[in-house]
Short mmCIF file of C-alpha atoms in Angstrom, two decimals:
data_model
loop_
_atom_site.label_atom_id
_atom_site.label_comp_id
_atom_site.label_asym_id
_atom_site.label_seq_id
_atom_site.Cartn_x
_atom_site.Cartn_y
_atom_site.Cartn_z
CA MET A 1 1.54 60.67 -27.43
CA ASN A 2 3.83 63.70 -27.56
CA ARG A 3 5.81 62.50 -24.54
CA ILE A 4 6.36 59.09 -26.12
CA GLN A 5 7.58 60.73 -29.32
CA ARG A 6 10.00 62.97 -27.42
CA MET A 7 11.44 59.91 -25.67
CA LYS A 8 11.98 58.20 -29.01
CA GLU A 9 13.80 61.26 -30.36
CA ILE A 10 16.16 61.35 -27.38
CA VAL A 11 16.85 57.62 -27.63
CA ASP A 12 17.62 58.04 -31.34
CA HIS A 13 20.37 60.51 -30.35
CA ILE A 14 21.74 58.18 -27.68
CA LEU A 15 21.85 55.21 -30.05
CA LYS A 16 23.73 57.19 -32.70
CA LEU A 17 26.39 57.93 -30.08
CA ASN A 18 26.37 54.31 -28.93
CA LEU A 19 27.27 53.11 -32.43
CA ASN A 20 30.40 55.26 -32.44
CA LEU A 21 31.74 54.32 -29.01
CA THR A 22 34.00 51.37 -28.20
CA HIS A 23 32.80 51.24 -24.58
CA PRO A 24 29.38 51.35 -22.85
CA THR A 25 27.42 54.59 -23.21
CA ARG A 26 27.02 56.38 -19.87
CA VAL A 27 23.94 58.62 -19.80
CA GLY A 28 23.54 61.05 -16.91
CA VAL A 29 20.09 62.44 -16.04
CA SER A 30 20.23 65.49 -13.78
CA GLY A 31 17.65 68.00 -12.55
CA ILE A 32 16.44 69.56 -9.33
CA THR A 33 14.92 67.34 -6.64
CA ALA A 34 11.43 66.14 -7.68
CA SER A 35 11.86 67.36 -11.26
CA GLY A 36 10.82 63.94 -12.57
CA LYS A 37 14.30 62.50 -13.20
CA THR A 38 13.59 58.96 -12.06
CA THR A 39 10.40 58.64 -14.11
CA PHE A 40 12.16 60.11 -17.14
CA ALA A 41 15.19 57.81 -16.75
CA ASN A 42 12.92 54.76 -16.46
CA GLU A 43 11.07 55.78 -19.63
CA ILE A 44 14.31 56.22 -21.55
CA ALA A 45 15.60 52.85 -20.33
CA GLU A 46 12.36 51.14 -21.35
CA GLU A 47 12.53 52.65 -24.85
CA ILE A 48 16.14 51.48 -25.25
CA LYS A 49 15.12 48.00 -24.11
CA LYS A 50 12.45 47.94 -26.82
CA ARG A 51 15.21 48.60 -29.37
CA GLY A 52 16.92 45.37 -28.30
CA LEU A 53 20.01 46.85 -26.63
CA PRO A 54 21.33 45.97 -23.16
CA VAL A 55 20.46 48.72 -20.70
CA THR A 56 21.24 49.17 -17.00
CA ARG A 57 19.52 51.60 -14.61
CA ALA A 58 21.37 53.13 -11.71
CA SER A 59 20.96 56.08 -9.35
CA ILE A 60 23.29 58.26 -7.31
CA ASP A 61 20.89 57.55 -4.43
CA ASP A 62 22.44 54.08 -4.12
CA PHE A 63 25.77 55.79 -3.41
CA HIS A 64 24.90 57.70 -0.25
CA ASN A 65 27.38 58.53 2.46
CA PRO A 66 26.75 57.05 5.93
CA ARG A 67 24.10 58.83 8.00
CA ALA A 68 26.68 60.44 10.29
CA VAL A 69 28.34 62.09 7.28
CA ARG A 70 25.08 63.05 5.55
CA TYR A 71 23.70 64.86 8.57
CA ALA A 72 26.95 66.24 10.02
CA LYS A 73 25.79 69.79 9.24
CA GLY A 74 22.23 69.09 10.42
CA LYS A 75 19.23 67.33 8.90
CA GLU A 76 17.84 70.56 7.48
CA SER A 77 21.12 71.90 6.11
CA ALA A 78 21.07 72.72 2.40
CA ARG A 79 24.86 72.83 2.28
CA GLY A 80 24.98 69.44 3.98
CA TYR A 81 22.65 67.93 1.38
CA TYR A 82 24.62 69.46 -1.46
CA GLU A 83 28.10 68.52 -0.26
CA ASP A 84 27.71 65.50 2.03
CA ALA A 85 24.75 63.39 0.85
CA HIS A 86 26.55 61.25 -1.72
CA ASP A 87 29.80 59.30 -1.97
CA TYR A 88 31.12 60.55 -5.29
CA LYS A 89 34.39 58.68 -4.97
CA ALA A 90 32.59 55.31 -4.84
CA PHE A 91 30.15 56.47 -7.52
CA LYS A 92 32.97 57.27 -9.93
CA GLU A 93 35.33 54.42 -9.10
CA ARG A 94 32.77 51.62 -8.89
CA LEU A 95 30.20 52.63 -11.51
CA LEU A 96 31.40 55.19 -14.05
CA LYS A 97 35.14 54.69 -14.52
CA PRO A 98 35.01 50.93 -15.20
CA LEU A 99 32.81 51.74 -18.21
CA GLU A 100 35.08 54.37 -19.75
CA LEU A 101 37.47 53.83 -22.66
CA ASN A 102 39.95 51.11 -21.62
CA GLY A 103 37.96 50.44 -18.44
CA ASN A 104 37.69 46.88 -17.13
CA LEU A 105 33.87 46.78 -17.64
CA GLN A 106 33.37 45.45 -14.09
CA TYR A 107 30.89 47.78 -12.43
CA GLU A 108 28.65 48.03 -9.36
CA THR A 109 25.36 49.91 -9.03
CA ILE A 110 25.26 50.32 -5.24
CA SER A 111 27.76 51.10 -2.48
CA HIS A 112 25.52 51.86 0.52
CA ASN A 113 22.23 50.57 1.93
CA LEU A 114 20.26 53.63 2.95
CA ILE A 115 17.91 51.69 5.25
CA THR A 116 20.53 49.74 7.22
CA ASP A 117 23.16 52.50 6.86
CA MET A 118 25.71 49.83 5.99
CA PRO A 119 28.22 49.59 3.11
CA VAL A 120 27.44 47.21 0.25
CA HIS A 121 30.05 45.20 -1.64
CA ASN A 122 28.36 43.12 -4.32
CA LYS A 123 30.17 41.04 -6.89
CA PRO A 124 30.77 43.36 -9.87
CA GLN A 125 28.69 42.89 -12.98
CA VAL A 126 30.41 42.71 -16.36
CA ALA A 127 29.14 45.10 -19.02
CA LYS A 128 28.83 44.38 -22.71
CA GLN A 129 30.56 46.91 -24.93
CA ASN A 130 27.24 48.13 -26.36
CA MET A 131 25.47 48.43 -22.99
CA ILE A 132 23.77 51.73 -22.21
CA LEU A 133 23.87 52.91 -18.60
CA ILE A 134 21.12 55.31 -17.51
CA VAL A 135 21.92 57.09 -14.23
CA ASP A 136 19.74 59.65 -12.47
CA GLY A 137 20.78 62.05 -9.74
CA THR A 138 20.27 65.64 -8.70
CA PHE A 139 23.88 66.85 -8.86
CA LEU A 140 25.29 64.62 -11.60
CA LEU A 141 26.50 67.46 -13.80
CA LYS A 142 28.96 68.90 -11.30
CA LYS A 143 32.15 69.80 -13.13
CA ASP A 144 34.15 67.03 -11.42
CA VAL A 145 31.59 64.37 -12.42
CA GLU A 146 29.98 65.38 -15.72
CA HIS A 147 33.03 64.49 -17.83
CA LEU A 148 32.43 60.83 -16.94
CA PHE A 149 29.13 60.81 -18.84
CA ASP A 150 29.00 60.35 -22.60
CA TYR A 151 25.53 61.86 -22.92
CA LYS A 152 24.06 64.38 -20.50
CA ILE A 153 20.41 65.26 -19.94
CA PHE A 154 18.92 67.97 -17.72
CA VAL A 155 15.27 67.53 -16.71
CA ASP A 156 14.08 71.11 -16.36
CA THR A 157 11.12 71.70 -14.04
CA ASP A 158 10.14 74.95 -12.30
CA PHE A 159 11.01 75.04 -8.59
CA GLU A 160 7.42 75.70 -7.51
CA MET A 161 6.04 72.79 -9.48
CA ALA A 162 8.80 70.45 -8.30
CA ARG A 163 8.28 71.56 -4.69
CA LYS A 164 4.57 70.75 -4.86
CA ARG A 165 5.23 67.37 -6.49
CA GLY A 166 7.95 66.56 -3.99
CA ALA A 167 6.01 67.67 -0.92
CA LYS A 168 3.05 65.54 -1.96
CA ARG A 169 5.36 62.56 -2.50
CA GLU A 170 7.12 63.01 0.85
CA THR A 171 4.12 63.93 3.02
CA GLU A 172 4.18 60.61 4.88
CA THR A 173 7.95 60.77 5.38
CA PHE A 174 7.84 64.19 7.06
CA GLY A 175 4.46 63.86 8.78
CA SER A 176 2.55 66.50 6.83
CA TYR A 177 2.49 68.27 3.48
CA GLU A 178 3.55 71.51 5.18
CA GLU A 179 6.62 69.95 6.80
CA ALA A 180 7.59 68.25 3.55
CA GLU A 181 7.26 71.54 1.66
CA LYS A 182 9.44 73.25 4.27
CA MET A 183 12.18 70.65 3.74
CA PHE A 184 12.08 71.22 0.00
CA LEU A 185 12.34 74.98 0.46
CA ASN A 186 15.05 74.98 3.11
CA ARG A 187 17.14 71.91 2.27
CA TYR A 188 16.58 70.20 -1.06
CA HIS A 189 15.82 73.11 -3.35
CA ALA A 190 18.14 75.49 -1.55
CA ALA A 191 20.88 72.96 -2.31
CA CYS A 192 19.74 72.74 -5.93
CA LYS A 193 20.11 76.51 -6.28
CA MET A 194 23.71 76.20 -5.06
CA TYR A 195 24.30 73.52 -7.69
CA ILE A 196 22.84 75.63 -10.48
CA ASP A 197 24.75 78.74 -9.40
CA GLU A 198 28.09 76.92 -9.10
CA HIS A 199 27.92 74.53 -12.06
CA ASN A 200 25.28 75.80 -14.51
CA PRO A 201 24.34 72.20 -15.45
CA LYS A 202 22.21 73.20 -18.43
CA SER A 203 25.31 74.55 -20.17
CA CYS A 204 26.89 71.10 -20.53
CA ALA A 205 23.68 69.14 -21.22
CA ASP A 206 23.29 67.51 -24.63
CA VAL A 207 19.55 67.87 -24.25
CA ILE A 208 17.24 69.83 -21.96
CA PHE A 209 13.92 68.12 -21.25
CA ARG A 210 11.38 70.70 -20.10
CA ASN A 211 9.07 68.71 -17.87
CA ASN A 212 6.51 71.20 -16.52
CA ASN A 213 3.79 69.69 -18.69
CA PHE A 214 4.09 65.93 -18.21
CA ASP A 215 2.04 65.00 -21.28
CA ASP A 216 3.53 67.62 -23.57
CA PRO A 217 7.22 68.15 -22.67
CA VAL A 218 9.57 70.32 -24.71
CA VAL A 219 12.94 68.98 -25.86
CA VAL A 220 15.87 71.24 -26.71
CA PHE A 221 18.94 69.57 -28.22
CA LYS A 222 22.33 71.25 -27.98
CA GLU A 223 23.36 72.87 -31.22
CA ILE A 224 26.53 71.34 -32.67
#
């Protein structure tokens, strides 16, 4: 019950902002890998849908770079994951900027097919002015990206807890729990520590969602 109530409180904040904007509201959900961003973003989108507003879900993971670029520094490289995994130019130009003030409202939610490793060029969708875009991604609050979001959320989960969640989730992908945990330690979470050290994403977040206890999260809104 507490989690549902916290979601409603956050959506209340987003909708107040939405009323004052003359363009779609772009909500960025950041947090370390396996912090629970995707689940959280889906819950927020579902609550907005219940309120009768148009909502679109998107993820930075549909804007990957080609495999050769992603793994240029090695498949286990933390720096490679941090710097080379995603195509931020396409992410900004094809998803976020069209929805800004005076944007053309024609946006795309994918630029690359991760399975086929091929580029994707779909016909752009046209956003309504009151649409709310919910985007999740690990490094969304980098300083050269965060200004393109109207509302910023950081899902805050301890590294140890996220590592255990993530390793369990990716056991089949990496062949064993131990190998998956090693990848989180050496690549994914090592990259997340670079992100936190360089950009301090919590400092620009409008709300911090402390997600260690799934059923009883803690919400901290930025003081104005």
